[in-house]
Structures are given as C-alpha cells and as structure tokens.
PDB file of C-alpha atoms in Angstrom:
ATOM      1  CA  UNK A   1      17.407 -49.581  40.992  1.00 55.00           C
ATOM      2  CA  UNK A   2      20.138 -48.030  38.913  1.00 55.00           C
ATOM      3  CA  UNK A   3      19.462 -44.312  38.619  1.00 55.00           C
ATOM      4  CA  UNK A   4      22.221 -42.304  36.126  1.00 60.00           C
ATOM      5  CA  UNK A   5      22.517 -38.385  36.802  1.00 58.00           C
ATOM      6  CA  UNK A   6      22.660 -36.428  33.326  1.00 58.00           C
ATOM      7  CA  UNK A   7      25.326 -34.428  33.341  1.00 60.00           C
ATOM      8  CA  UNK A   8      25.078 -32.681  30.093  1.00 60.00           C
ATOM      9  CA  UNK A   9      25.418 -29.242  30.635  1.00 60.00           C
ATOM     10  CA  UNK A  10      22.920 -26.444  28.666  1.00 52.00           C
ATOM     11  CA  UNK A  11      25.105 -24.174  26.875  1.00 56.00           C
ATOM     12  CA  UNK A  12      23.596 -20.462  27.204  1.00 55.00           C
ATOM     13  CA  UNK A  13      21.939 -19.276  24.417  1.00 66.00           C
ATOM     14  CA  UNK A  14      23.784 -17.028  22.191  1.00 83.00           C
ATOM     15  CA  UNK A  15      23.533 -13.437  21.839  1.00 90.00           C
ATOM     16  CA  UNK A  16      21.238 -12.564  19.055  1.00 94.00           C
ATOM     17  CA  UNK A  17      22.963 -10.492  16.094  1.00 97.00           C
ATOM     18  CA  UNK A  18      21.503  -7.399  16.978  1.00 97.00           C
ATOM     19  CA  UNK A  19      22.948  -7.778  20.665  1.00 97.00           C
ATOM     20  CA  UNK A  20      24.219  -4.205  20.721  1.00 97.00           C
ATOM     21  CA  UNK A  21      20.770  -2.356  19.717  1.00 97.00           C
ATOM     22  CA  UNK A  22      19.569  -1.410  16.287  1.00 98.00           C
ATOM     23  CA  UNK A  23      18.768   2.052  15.229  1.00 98.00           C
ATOM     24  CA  UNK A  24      15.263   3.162  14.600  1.00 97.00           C
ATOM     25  CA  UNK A  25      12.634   6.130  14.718  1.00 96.00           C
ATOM     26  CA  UNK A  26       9.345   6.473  13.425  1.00 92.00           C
ATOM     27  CA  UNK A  27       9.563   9.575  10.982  1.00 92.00           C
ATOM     28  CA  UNK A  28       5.925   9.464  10.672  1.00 88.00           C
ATOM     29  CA  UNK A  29       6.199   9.253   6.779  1.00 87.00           C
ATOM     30  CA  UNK A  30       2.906   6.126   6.698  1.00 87.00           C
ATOM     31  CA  UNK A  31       4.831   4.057   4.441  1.00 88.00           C
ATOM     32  CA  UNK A  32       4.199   1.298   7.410  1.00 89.00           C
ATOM     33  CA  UNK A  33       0.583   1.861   6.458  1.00 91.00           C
ATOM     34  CA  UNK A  34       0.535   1.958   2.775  1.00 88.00           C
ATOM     35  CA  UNK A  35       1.721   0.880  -0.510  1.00 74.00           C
ATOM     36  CA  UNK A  36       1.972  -3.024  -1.046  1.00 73.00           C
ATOM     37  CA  UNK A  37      -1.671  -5.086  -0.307  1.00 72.00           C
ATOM     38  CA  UNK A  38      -0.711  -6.590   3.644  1.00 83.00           C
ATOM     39  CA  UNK A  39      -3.226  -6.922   6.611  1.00 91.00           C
ATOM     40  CA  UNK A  40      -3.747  -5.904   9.860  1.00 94.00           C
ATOM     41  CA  UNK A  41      -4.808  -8.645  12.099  1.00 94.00           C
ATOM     42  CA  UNK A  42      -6.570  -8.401  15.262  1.00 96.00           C
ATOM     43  CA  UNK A  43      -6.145 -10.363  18.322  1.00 94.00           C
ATOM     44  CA  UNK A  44      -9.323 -10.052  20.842  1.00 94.00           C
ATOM     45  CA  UNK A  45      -7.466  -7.534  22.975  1.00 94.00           C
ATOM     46  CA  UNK A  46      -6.840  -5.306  19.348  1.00 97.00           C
ATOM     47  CA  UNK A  47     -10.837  -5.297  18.799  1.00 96.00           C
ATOM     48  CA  UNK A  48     -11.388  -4.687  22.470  1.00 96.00           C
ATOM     49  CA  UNK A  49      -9.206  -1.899  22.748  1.00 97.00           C
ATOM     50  CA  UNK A  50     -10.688  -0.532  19.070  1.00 98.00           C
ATOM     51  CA  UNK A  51     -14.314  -1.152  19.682  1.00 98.00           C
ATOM     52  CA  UNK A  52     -14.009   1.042  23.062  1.00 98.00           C
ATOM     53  CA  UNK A  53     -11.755   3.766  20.916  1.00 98.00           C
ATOM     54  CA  UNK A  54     -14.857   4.435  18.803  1.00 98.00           C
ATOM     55  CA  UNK A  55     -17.890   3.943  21.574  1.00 98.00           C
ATOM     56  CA  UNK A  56     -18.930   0.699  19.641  1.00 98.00           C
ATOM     57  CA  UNK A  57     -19.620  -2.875  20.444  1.00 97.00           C
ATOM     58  CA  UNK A  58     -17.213  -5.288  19.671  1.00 96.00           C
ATOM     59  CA  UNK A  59     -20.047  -6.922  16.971  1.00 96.00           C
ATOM     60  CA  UNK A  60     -20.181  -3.096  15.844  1.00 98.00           C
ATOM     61  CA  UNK A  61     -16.895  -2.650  14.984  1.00 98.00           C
ATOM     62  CA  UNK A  62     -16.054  -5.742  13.542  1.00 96.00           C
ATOM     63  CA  UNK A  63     -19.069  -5.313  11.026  1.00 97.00           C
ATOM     64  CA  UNK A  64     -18.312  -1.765   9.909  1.00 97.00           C
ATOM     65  CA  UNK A  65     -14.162  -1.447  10.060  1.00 97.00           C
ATOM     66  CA  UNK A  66     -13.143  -5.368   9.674  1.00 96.00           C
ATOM     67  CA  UNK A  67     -13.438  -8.548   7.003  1.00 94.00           C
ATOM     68  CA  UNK A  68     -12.423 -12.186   7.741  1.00 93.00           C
ATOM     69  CA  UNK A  69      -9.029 -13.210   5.954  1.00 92.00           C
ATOM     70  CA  UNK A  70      -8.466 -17.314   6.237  1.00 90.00           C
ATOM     71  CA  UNK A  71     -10.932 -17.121   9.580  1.00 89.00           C
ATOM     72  CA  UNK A  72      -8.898 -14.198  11.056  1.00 91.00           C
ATOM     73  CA  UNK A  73     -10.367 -10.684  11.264  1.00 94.00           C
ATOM     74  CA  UNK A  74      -8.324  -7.986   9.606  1.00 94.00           C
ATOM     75  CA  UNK A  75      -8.788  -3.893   9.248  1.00 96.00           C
ATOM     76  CA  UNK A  76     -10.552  -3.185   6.253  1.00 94.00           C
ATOM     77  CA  UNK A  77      -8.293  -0.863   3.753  1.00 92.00           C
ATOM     78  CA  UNK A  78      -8.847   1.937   2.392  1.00 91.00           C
ATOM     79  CA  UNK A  79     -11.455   2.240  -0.259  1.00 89.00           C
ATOM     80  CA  UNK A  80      -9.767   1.656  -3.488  1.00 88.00           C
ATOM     81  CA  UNK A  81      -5.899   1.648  -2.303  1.00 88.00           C
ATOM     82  CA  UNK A  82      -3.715  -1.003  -0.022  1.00 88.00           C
ATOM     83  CA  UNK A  83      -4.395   1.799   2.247  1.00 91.00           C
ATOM     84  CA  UNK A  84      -5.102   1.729   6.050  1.00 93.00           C
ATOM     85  CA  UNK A  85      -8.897   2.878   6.815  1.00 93.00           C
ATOM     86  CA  UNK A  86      -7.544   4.838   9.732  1.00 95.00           C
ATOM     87  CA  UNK A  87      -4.505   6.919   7.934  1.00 93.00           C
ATOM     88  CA  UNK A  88      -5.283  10.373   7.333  1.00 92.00           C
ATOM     89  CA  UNK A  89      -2.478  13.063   6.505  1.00 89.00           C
ATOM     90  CA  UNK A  90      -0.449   9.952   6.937  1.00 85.00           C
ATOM     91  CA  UNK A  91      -1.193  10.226  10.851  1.00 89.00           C
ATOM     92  CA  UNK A  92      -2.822   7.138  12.025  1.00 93.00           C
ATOM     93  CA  UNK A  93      -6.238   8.727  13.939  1.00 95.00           C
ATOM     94  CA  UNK A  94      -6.356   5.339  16.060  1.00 96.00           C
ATOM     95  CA  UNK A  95      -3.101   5.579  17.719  1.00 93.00           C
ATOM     96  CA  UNK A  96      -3.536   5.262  21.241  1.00 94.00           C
ATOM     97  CA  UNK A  97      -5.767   2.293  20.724  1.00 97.00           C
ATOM     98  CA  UNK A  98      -3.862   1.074  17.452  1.00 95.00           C
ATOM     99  CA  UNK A  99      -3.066  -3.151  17.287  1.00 97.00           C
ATOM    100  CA  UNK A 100      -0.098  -4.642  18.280  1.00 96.00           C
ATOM    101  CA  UNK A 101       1.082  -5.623  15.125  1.00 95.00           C
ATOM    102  CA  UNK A 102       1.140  -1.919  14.692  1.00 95.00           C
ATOM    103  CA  UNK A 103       2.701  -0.908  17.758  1.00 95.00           C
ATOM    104  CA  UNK A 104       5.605  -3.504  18.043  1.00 96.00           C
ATOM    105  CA  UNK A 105       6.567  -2.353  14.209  1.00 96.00           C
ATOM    106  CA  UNK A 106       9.383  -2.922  13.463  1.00 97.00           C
ATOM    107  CA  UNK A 107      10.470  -5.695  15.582  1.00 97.00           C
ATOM    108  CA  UNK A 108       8.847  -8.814  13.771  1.00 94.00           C
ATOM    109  CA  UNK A 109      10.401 -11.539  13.862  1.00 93.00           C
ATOM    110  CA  UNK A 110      10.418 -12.114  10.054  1.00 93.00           C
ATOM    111  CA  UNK A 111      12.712  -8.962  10.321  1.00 96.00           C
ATOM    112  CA  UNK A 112      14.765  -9.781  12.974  1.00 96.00           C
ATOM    113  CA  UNK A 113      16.098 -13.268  11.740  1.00 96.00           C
ATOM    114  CA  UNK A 114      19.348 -11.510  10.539  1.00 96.00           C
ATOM    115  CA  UNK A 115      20.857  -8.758   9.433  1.00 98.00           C
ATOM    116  CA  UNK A 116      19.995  -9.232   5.660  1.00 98.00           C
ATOM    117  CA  UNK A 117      16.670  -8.962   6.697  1.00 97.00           C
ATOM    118  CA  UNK A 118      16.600  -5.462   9.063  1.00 98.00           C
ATOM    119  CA  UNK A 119      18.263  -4.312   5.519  1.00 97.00           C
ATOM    120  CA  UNK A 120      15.676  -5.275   3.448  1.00 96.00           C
ATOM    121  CA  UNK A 121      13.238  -3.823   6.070  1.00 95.00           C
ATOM    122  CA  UNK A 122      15.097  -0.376   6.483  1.00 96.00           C
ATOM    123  CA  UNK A 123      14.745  -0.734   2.031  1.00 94.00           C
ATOM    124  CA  UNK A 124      10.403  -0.190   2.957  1.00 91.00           C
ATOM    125  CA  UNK A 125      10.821   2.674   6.348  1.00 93.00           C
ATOM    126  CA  UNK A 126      13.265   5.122   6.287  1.00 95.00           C
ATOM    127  CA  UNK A 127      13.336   5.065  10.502  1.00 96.00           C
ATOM    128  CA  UNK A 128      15.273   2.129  10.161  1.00 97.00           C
ATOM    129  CA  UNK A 129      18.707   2.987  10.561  1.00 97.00           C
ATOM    130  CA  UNK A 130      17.763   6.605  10.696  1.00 96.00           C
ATOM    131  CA  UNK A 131      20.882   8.831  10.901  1.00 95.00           C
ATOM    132  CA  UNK A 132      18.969  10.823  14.100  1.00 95.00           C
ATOM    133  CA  UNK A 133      17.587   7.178  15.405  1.00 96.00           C
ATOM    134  CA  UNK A 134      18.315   6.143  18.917  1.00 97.00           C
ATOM    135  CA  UNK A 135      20.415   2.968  19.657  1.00 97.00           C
ATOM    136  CA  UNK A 136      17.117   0.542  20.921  1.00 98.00           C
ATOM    137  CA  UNK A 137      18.320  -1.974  23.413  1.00 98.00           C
ATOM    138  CA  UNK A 138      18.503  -5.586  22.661  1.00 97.00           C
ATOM    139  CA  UNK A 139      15.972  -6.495  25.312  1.00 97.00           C
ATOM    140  CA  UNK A 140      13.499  -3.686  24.125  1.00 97.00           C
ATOM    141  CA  UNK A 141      13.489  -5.127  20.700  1.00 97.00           C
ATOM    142  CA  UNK A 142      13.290  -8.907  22.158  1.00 96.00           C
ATOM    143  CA  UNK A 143      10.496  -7.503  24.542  1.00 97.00           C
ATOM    144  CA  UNK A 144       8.341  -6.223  21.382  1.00 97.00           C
ATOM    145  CA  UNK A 145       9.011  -9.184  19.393  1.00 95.00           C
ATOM    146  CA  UNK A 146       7.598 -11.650  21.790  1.00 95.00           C
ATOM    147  CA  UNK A 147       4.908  -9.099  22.227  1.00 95.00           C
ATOM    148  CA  UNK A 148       4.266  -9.384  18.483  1.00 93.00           C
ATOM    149  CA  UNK A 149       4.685 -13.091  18.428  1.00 92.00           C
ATOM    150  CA  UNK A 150       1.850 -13.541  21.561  1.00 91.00           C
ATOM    151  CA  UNK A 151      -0.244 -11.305  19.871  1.00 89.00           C
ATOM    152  CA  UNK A 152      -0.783 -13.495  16.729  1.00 87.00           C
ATOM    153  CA  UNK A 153      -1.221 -16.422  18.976  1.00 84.00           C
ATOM    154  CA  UNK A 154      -4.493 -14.234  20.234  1.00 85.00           C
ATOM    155  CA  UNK A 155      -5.353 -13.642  16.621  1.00 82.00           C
ATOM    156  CA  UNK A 156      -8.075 -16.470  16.304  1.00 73.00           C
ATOM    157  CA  UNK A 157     -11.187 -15.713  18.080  1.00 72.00           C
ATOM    158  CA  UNK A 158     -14.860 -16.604  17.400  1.00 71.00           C
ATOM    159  CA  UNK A 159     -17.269 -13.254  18.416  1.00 67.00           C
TER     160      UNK A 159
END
C-alpha cells in the first residue's frame, strides 16, 4: 500500500483591503431608508423579533406590515414613496427590534468587495467616511458582514 503525504502548504489568506478599519457613523439623516425602490428582507429571527416589538403574532405581522417578493417576505414601504413603513422624522420607530440587513448597514458584502465600491456607497450615506467617524476595526466590519451574509441564508421561510 503506497500512501503519499501532501505536502502542499495553505498559504494564509490575505488581508482584506480594508485591513486597517474604514470610517463610518450613522448621522441619522434616513437616506439608508429612503429614496431609490430596494427591500427589506426578513429572515425568521427579523419577523420574530418584529412580531414581539408590536405585541402581534408572527401571522399578524406578516399580514399587516409585509408582502412576498420572489417567495421572500419583505417590509412593506411607505404608502406612495420607496419609503420605509417604520421611518418617521427620519428616526426608524423599530430600532431596537429593526432586521439585520438594517443593523449590519453598511457592511454588505456587495460594498465591501473593494474600495471602488465603499466609494460608491459613501456617494448614497454621508456616515461613510464621515470626517467625525470612528476608525471601525477590520474584524468588526468582517463580524457584521458574515452576520449579514447568515442572515439572508435565514431569509426563506414558509409561516
């Protein structure tokens, strides 16, 4: 029996661009919440954490604040507008119990890929690369990316 030992060695995986933090803070202008048509999916956790926010069943919540986009549920929008249902003042009135894709903005992946694209992202919310914005960590921002990235894996549910 001839056995043969690989001895290929795994080169460590390299730094990712923004290995020395990015700059953000959340000036609480809403522009995260409105403008452009976009949706806010919610994983099961999301409507759990939502339907107990507003003393509702999950069945409750989903019928009055929700609509199915391609089999996924999404918050409805604001009547008339690209609008969030739950900005007022442009204060979210949700935020303790807001979704993740909410919570983790802006460390998407689709935002993250390089550095063109944390520009064209900082273009859309002024926190980014906000002159009074603290340096975030690298592993923060990794952190809330693969937050964000398990949370649309939780996205499909039947109720």
């Amino acid at each position: 029996m001839d056995t043969q030992v690989d001895n290929t060695q795994v080169e460590p995986e390299s730094e990712p661009w923004f290995s020395d933090g990015l700059r953000f803070k959340c000036t609480g202008c809403g522009k995260c919440c409105t403008g452009s048509p976009g949706y806010v999916f919610l994983s099961l956790q999301d409507l759990e954490n939502l339907s107990t926010h507003f003393g509702l069943t999950q069945e409750q919540f989903t019928q009055k604040y929700t609509r199915l986009v391609d089999g996924q549920y999404a918050l409805l929008d604001r009547p008339g507008s690209a609008d969030c249902l739950f900005l007022k003042n442009n204060q979210c009135t949700v935020y303790e119990a807001r979704p993740v894709q909410c919570r983790t903005f802006p460390w998407w992946i689709h935002h993250l890929r390089e550095p063109s694209d944390w520009e064209d992202a900082a273009k859309r919310c002024e926190g980014i690369n906000h002159k009074d914005a603290p340096l975030v960590p690298s592993l923060h921002i990794q952190e809330q990316c693969l937050t964000y990235l398990d949370n649309l894996l939780d996205q499909n549910f039947d109720l």
